[in-house]
Each structure stands twice: as structure tokens, then as C-alpha cells.
PDB file of C-alpha atoms in Angstrom:
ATOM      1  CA  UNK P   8      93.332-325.610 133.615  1.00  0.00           C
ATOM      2  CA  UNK P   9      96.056-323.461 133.102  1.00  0.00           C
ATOM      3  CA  UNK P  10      97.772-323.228 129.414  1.00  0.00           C
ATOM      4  CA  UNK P  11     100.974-323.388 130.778  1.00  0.00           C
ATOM      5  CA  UNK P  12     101.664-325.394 134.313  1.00  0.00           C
ATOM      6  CA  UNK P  13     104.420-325.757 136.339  1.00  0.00           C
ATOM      7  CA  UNK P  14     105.011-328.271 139.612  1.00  0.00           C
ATOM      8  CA  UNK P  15     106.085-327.615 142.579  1.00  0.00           C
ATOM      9  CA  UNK P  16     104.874-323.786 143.150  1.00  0.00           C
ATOM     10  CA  UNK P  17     107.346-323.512 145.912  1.00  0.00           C
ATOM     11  CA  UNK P  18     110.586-325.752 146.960  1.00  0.00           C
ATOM     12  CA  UNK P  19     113.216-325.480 149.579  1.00  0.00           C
ATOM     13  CA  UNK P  20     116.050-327.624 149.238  1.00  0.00           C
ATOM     14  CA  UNK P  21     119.254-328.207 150.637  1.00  0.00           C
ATOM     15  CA  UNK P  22     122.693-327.675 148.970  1.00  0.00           C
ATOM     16  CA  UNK P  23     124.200-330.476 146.617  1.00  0.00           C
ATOM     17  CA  UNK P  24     120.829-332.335 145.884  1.00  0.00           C
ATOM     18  CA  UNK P  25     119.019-332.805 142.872  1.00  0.00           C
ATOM     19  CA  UNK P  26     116.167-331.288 141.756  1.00  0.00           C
ATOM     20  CA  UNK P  27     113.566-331.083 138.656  1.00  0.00           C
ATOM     21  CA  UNK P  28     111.438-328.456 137.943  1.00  0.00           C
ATOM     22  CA  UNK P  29     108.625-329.996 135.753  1.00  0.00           C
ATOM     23  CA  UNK P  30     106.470-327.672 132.828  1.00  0.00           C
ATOM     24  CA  UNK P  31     103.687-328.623 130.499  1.00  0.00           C
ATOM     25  CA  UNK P  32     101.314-327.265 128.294  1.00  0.00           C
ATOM     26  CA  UNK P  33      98.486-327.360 126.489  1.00  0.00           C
ATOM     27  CA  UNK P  34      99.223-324.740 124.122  1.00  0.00           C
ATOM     28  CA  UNK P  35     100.143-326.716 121.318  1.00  0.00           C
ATOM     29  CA  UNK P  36     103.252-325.140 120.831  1.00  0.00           C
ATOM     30  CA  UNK P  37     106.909-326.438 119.408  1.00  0.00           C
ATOM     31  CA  UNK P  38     108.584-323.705 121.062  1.00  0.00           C
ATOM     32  CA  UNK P  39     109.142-323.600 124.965  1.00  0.00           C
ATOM     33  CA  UNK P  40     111.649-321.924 127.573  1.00  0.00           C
ATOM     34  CA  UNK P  41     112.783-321.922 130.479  1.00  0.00           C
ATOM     35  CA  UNK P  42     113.712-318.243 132.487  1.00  0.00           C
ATOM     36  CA  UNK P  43     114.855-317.629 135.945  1.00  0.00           C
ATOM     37  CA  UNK P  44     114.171-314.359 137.435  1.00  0.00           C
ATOM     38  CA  UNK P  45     116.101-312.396 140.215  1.00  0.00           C
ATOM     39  CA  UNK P  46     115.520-308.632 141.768  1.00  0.00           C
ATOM     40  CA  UNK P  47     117.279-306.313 139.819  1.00  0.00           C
ATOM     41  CA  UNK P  48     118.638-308.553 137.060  1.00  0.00           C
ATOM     42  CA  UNK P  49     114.998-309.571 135.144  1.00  0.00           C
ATOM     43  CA  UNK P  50     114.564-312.525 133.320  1.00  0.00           C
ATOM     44  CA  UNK P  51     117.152-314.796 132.168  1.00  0.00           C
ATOM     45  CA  UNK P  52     116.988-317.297 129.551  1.00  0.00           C
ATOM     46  CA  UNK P  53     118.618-320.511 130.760  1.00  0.00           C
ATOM     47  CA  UNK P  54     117.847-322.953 128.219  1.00  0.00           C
ATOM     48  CA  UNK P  55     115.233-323.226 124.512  1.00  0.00           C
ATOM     49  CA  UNK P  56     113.691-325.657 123.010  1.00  0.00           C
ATOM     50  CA  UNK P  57     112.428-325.425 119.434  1.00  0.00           C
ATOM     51  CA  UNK P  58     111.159-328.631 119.347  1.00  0.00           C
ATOM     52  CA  UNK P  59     111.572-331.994 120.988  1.00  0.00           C
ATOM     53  CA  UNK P  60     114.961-332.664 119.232  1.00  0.00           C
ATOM     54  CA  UNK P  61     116.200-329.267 119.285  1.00  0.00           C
ATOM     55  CA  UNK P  62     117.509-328.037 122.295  1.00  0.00           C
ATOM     56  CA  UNK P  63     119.664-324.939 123.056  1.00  0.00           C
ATOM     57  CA  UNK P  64     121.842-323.228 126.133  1.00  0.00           C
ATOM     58  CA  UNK P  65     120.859-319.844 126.669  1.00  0.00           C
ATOM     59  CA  UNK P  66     122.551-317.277 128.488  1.00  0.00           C
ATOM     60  CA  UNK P  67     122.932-318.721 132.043  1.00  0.00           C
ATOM     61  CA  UNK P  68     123.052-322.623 131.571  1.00  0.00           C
ATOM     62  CA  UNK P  69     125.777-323.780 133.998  1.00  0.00           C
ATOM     63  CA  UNK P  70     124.821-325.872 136.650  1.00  0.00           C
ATOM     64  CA  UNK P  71     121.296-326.848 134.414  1.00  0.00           C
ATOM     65  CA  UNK P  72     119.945-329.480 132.355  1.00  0.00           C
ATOM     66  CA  UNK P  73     116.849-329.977 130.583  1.00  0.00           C
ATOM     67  CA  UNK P  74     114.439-332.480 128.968  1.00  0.00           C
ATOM     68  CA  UNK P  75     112.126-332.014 126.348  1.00  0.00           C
ATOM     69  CA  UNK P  76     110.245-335.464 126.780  1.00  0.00           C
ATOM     70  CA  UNK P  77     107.398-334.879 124.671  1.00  0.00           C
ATOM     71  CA  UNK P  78     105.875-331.709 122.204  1.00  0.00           C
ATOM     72  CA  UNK P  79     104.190-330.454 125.753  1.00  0.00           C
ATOM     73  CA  UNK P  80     106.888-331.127 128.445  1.00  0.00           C
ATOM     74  CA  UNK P  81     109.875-329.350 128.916  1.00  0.00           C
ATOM     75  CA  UNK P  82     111.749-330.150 132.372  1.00  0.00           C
ATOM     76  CA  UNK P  83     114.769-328.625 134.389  1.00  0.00           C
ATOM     77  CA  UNK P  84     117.526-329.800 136.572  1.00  0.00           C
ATOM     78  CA  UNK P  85     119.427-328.333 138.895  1.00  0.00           C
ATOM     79  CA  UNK P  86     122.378-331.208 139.366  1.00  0.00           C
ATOM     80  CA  UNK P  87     123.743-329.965 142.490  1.00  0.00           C
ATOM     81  CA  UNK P  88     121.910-327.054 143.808  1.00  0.00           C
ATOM     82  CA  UNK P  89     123.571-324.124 145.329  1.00  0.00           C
ATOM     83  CA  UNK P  90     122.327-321.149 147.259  1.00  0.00           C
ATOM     84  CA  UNK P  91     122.630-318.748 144.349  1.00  0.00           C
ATOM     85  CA  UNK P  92     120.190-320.803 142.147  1.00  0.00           C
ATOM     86  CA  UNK P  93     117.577-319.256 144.577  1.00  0.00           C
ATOM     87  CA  UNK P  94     115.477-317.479 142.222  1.00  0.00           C
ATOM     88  CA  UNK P  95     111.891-317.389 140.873  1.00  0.00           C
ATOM     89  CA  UNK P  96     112.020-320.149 138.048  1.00  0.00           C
ATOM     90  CA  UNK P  97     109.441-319.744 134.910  1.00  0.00           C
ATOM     91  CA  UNK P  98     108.491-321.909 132.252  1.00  0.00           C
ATOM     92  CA  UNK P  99     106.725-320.273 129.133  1.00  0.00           C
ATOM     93  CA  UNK P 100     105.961-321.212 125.556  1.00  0.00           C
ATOM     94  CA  UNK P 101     105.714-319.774 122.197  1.00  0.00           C
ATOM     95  CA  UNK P 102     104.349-320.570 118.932  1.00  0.00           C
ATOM     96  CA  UNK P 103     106.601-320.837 115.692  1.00  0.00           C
ATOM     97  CA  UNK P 104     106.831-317.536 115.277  1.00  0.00           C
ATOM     98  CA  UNK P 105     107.013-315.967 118.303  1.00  0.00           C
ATOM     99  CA  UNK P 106     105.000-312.971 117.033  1.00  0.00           C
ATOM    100  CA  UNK P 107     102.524-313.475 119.540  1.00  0.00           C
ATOM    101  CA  UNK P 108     104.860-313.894 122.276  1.00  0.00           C
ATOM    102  CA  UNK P 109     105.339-316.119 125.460  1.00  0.00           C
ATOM    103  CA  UNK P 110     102.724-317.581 127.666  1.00  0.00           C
ATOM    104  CA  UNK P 111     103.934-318.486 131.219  1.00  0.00           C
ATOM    105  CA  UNK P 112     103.612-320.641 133.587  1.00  0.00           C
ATOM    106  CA  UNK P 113     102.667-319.466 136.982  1.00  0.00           C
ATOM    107  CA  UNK P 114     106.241-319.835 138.151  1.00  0.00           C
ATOM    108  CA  UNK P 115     108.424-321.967 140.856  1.00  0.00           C
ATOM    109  CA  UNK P 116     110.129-320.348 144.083  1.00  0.00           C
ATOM    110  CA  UNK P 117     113.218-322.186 144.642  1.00  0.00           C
ATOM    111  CA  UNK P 118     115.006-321.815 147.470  1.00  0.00           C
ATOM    112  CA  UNK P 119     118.201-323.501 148.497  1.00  0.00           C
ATOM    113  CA  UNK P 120     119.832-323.253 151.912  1.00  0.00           C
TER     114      UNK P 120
ATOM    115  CA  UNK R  30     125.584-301.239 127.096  1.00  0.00           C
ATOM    116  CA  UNK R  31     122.783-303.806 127.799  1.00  0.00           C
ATOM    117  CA  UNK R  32     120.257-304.986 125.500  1.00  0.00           C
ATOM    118  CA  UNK R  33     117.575-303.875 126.415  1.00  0.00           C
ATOM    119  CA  UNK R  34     117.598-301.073 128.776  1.00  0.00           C
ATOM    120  CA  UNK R  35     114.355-299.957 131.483  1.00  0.00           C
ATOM    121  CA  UNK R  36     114.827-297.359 134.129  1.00  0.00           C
ATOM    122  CA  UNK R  37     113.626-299.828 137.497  1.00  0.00           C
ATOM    123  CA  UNK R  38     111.613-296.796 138.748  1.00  0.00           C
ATOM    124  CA  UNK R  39     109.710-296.945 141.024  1.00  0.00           C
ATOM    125  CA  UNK R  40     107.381-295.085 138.498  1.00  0.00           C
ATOM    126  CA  UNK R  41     104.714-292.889 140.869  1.00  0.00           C
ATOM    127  CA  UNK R  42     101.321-291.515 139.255  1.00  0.00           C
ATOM    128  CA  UNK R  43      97.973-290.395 140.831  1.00  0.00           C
ATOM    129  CA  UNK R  44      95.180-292.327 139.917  1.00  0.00           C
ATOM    130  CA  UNK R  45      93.474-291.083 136.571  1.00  0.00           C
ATOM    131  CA  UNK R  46      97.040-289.637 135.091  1.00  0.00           C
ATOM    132  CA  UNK R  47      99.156-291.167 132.006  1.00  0.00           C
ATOM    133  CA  UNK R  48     101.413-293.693 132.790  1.00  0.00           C
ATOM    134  CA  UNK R  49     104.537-293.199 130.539  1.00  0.00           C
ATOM    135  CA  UNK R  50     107.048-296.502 130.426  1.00  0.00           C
ATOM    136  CA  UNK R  51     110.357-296.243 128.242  1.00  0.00           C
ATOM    137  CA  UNK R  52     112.340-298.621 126.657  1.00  0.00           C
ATOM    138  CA  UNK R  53     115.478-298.285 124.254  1.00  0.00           C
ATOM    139  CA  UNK R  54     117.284-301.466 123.058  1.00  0.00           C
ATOM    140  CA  UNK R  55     120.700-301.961 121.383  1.00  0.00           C
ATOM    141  CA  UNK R  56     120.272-304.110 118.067  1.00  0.00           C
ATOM    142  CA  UNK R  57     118.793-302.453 114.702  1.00  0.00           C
ATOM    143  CA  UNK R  58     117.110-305.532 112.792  1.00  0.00           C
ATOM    144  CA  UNK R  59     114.679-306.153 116.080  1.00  0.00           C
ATOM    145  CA  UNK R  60     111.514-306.992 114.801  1.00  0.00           C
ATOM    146  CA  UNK R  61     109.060-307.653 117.378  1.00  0.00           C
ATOM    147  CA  UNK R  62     108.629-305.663 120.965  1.00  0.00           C
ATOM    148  CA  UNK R  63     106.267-306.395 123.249  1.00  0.00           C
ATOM    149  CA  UNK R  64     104.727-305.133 126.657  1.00  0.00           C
ATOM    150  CA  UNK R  65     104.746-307.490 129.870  1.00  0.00           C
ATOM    151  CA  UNK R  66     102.585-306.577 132.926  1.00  0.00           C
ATOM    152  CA  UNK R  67     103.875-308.465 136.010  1.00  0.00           C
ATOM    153  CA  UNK R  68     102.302-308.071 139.487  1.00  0.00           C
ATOM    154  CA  UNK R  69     104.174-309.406 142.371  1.00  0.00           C
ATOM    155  CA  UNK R  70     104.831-312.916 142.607  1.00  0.00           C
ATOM    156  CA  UNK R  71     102.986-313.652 139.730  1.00  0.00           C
ATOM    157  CA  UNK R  72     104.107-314.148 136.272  1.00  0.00           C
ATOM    158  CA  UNK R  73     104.322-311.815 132.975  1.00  0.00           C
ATOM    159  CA  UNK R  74     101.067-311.452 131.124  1.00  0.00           C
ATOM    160  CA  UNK R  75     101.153-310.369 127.311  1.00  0.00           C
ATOM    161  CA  UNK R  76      99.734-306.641 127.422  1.00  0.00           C
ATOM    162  CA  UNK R  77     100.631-304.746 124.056  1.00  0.00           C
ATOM    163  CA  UNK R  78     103.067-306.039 120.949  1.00  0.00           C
ATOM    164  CA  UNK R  79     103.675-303.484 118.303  1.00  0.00           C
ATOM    165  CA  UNK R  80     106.105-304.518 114.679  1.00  0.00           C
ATOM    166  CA  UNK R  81     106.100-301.602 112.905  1.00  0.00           C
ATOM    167  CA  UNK R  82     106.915-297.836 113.937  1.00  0.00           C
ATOM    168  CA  UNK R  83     104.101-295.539 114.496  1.00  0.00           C
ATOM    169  CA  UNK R  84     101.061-296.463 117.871  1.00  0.00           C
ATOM    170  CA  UNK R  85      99.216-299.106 118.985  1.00  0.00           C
ATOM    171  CA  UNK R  86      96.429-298.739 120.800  1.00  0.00           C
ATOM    172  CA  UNK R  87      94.392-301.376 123.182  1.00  0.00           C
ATOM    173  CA  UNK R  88      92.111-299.660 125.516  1.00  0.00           C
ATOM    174  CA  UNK R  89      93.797-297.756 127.807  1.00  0.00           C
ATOM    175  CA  UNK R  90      97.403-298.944 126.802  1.00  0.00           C
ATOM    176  CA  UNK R  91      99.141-297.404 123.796  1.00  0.00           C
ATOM    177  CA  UNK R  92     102.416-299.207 122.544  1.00  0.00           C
ATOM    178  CA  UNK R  93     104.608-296.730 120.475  1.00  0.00           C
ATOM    179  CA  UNK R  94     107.615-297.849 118.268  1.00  0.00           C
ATOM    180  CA  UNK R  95     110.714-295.432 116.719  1.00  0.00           C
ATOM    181  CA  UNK R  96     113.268-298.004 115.332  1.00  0.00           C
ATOM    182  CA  UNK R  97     115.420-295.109 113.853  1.00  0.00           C
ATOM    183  CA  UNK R  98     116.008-293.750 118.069  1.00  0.00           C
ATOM    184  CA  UNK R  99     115.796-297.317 118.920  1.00  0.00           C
ATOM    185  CA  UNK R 100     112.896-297.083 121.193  1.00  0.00           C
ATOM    186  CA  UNK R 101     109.605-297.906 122.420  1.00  0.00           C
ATOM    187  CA  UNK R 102     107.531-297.032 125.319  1.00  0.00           C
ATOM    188  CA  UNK R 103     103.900-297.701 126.965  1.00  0.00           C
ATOM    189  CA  UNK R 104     101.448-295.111 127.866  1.00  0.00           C
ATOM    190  CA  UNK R 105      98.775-295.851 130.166  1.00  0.00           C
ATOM    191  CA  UNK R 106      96.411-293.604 130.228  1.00  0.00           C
ATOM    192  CA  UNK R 107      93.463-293.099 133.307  1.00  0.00           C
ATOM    193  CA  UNK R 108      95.854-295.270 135.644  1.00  0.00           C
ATOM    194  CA  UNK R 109      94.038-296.975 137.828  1.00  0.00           C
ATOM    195  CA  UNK R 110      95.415-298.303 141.112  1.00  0.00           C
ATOM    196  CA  UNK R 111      94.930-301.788 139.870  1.00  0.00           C
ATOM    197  CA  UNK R 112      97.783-300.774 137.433  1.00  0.00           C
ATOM    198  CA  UNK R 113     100.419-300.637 140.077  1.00  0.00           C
ATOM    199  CA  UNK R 114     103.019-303.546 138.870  1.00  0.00           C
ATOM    200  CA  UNK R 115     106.091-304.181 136.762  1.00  0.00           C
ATOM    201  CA  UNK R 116     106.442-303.546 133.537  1.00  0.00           C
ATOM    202  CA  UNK R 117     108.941-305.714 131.207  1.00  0.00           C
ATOM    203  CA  UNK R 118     109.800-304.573 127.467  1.00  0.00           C
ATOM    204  CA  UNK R 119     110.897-307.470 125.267  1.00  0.00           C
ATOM    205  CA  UNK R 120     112.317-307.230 121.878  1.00  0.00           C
ATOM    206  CA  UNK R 121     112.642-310.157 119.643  1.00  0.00           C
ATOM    207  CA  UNK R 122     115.652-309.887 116.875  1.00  0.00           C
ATOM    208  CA  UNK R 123     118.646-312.049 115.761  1.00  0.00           C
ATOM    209  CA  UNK R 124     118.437-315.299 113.250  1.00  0.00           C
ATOM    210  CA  UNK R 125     116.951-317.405 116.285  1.00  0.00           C
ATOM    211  CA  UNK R 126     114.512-314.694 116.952  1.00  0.00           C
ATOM    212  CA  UNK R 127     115.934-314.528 120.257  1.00  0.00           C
ATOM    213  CA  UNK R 128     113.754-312.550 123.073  1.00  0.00           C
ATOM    214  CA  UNK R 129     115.552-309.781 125.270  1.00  0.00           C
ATOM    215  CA  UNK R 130     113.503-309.025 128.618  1.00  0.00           C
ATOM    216  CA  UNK R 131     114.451-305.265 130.293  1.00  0.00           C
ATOM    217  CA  UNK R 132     114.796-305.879 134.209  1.00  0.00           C
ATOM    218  CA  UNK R 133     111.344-304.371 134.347  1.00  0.00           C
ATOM    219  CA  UNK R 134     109.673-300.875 135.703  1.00  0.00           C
ATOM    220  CA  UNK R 135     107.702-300.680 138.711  1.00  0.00           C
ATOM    221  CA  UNK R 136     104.538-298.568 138.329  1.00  0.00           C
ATOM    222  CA  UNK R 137     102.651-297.754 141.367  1.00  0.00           C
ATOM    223  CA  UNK R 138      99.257-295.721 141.196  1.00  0.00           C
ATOM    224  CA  UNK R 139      98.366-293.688 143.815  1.00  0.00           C
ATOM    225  CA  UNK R 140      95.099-293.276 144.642  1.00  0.00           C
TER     226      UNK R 140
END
């Protein structure tokens, strides 16, 4: 099984609904993150979490949430999706330190039409 | 000026030549860079992380680190066409030990 996993691989969804992107690993780390990731522009941090009662915005967090519901899952919502939230979404995890640096999860095509 | 800062490339090398990849990024006290491979549709895999100045060597992959020009870069040396992907620098610095991702170089091999 994969350290870090993310569900769905792929997801096409309309404008205005909901959606959650789910992560979880078996890492054992505190630390985990959640990065979108569009041609030309690289990753983008769009919300942290240093632990399960410690969660931070990063740089592009309009129009997200998240929930860290346990050590090992980390989840994101889109609230009312829009077309420009198409992107490749990735989850990915550190340890305290970060000196090793960030495993990833295999990643989640979104697309909204 | 953006943190951290990648030419997109496309980067193109014959097979069995060095791969050079550049990266220069904008805050001083970063402490911790690191080397992402990422083939298409797939997602970044840990290559090379380097902390202090001077090389790194893994294999074929050298990391190299000046903090006084505020640079670092990744040499790949006997490229191999299985080499061909993108190539993200990351550089971890600030009180939350914040991680910067470059947009990424694309390396293709030719054989």
C-alpha cells in the first residue's frame, strides 16, 4: 500500500457543488499538506496542518476548507467548485522536521465544467 | 522577484551527457533545499536534499549548494532517457519552516 493515498484519482464535477478530496497515510507523520498544481505556475500550498489541532491557510486558500480528522487524515473541500479550481490536487506529508522532505500522494485530477 | 526561481526549459541533452538544473531563491536564512523528480502525471519523488554549501552526491545525481549567490543546482550526469521529466527545487526557510516549490524544469534526454 501506498505511504501516502489519496481518493478519487480522477473527478469531474459540475460548477457550484461540493466536493472532498480525501488523504491518508501511513507515514506516521504530524505534519501533512495539501498542494494544487497548474502548468506554468508549480505547486501551491493551499492549506498545513502541523498536527490535528493545528491548522493553517497557505497561500491560495479561498474557496477551500480542510479537516484534519485524525493524526493520518487530512481532507479538502471545495464548497462551491468553479472551473478555475481545475487543477492537479496533491496531498503529501512530512515529519517534524521536514528535513527529509514531503512524501506524496499519487495525486487527484479535478476537473470542473 | 519570486521565491524560488527555475528556468521551465524545456532542458534538451543526448543520452550519456550531464544534465545541469539551476535554481536561485530569494530568502538568506533558507536552510533546507531539496531536488524533486516529477514525470508526467505522476507526483514529485524526493531525489537529492543538500543543508550545507559545498556537493552532494547520490549516484548519478549531484546536488550543489552556494548560499552566499543564493543558489543551487542538480547535475545529472550519464542522462539516460529514462531521465526525461520535471525537475522541482524546494527550499525550506522562515520560522514555520515553510517549503517554496520552483514551477519546475523539464528535462528531456534524447537518445
Amino acid at each position: 500500500d501506498a505511504d501516502v493515498t489519496q481518493t478519487p484519482r480522477n473527478r469531474i464535477t459540475k460548477t457550484g457543488k461540493r466536493i472532498m478530496l480525501e488523504c491518508s497515510q501511513t507515514k506516521g507523520h504530524d505534519r501533512m499538506y495539501w498542494y494544487r498544481q497548474d502548468p506554468g505556475l508549480g505547486l501551491r500550498l493551499i492549506y498545513y496542518s502541523f498536527d490535528v489541532k493545528d491548522i493553517n491557510k497557505g497561500e491560495i486558500s479561498d474557496g477551500y476548507s480542510v479537516s484534519r480528522q485524525a493524526q493520518a487524515k487530512f481532507s479538502l473541500s471545495l464548497e462551491s467548485a468553479i472551473p478555475n479550481q481545475t487543477a492537479l490536487y496533491f496531498c503529501a506529508t512530512s515529519d517534524l522536521q521536514g528535513n527529509y522532505g514531503y512524501t506524496f500522494g499519487s495525486g487527484t485530477r479535478l476537473t470542473v465544467v | 522577484q519570486k521565491e524560488v526561481e527555475q528556468n521551465s526549459g524545456p532542458l534538451s541533452v543526448p543520452e550519456g551527457a550531464i544534465a545541469s538544473l539551476n535554481c536561485t531563491y530569494s530568502d538568506r536564512g533558507s536552510q533546507s533545499f531539496f531536488w524533486y523528480r516529477q514525470y508526467s502525471g505522476k507526483s514529485p519523488e524526493l531525489i537529492m536534499s543538500i543543508y550545507s554549501n559545498g556537493d552532494k552526491e547520490d549516484g548519478r545525481f549531484t546536488a550543489q549548494l552556494n548560499k552566499a549567490s543564493q543558489y543551487v543546482s542538480l547535475l545529472i550526469r550519464d542522462s539516460q532517457p529514462s531521465d526525461s521529466a520535471t525537475y522541482l527545487c524546494a527550499v525550506k526557510s522562515g520560522g514555520y519552516q515553510k517549503v517554496t516549490f520552483g514551477i519546475g524544469t523539464k528535462l528531456q534526454v534524447i537518445p
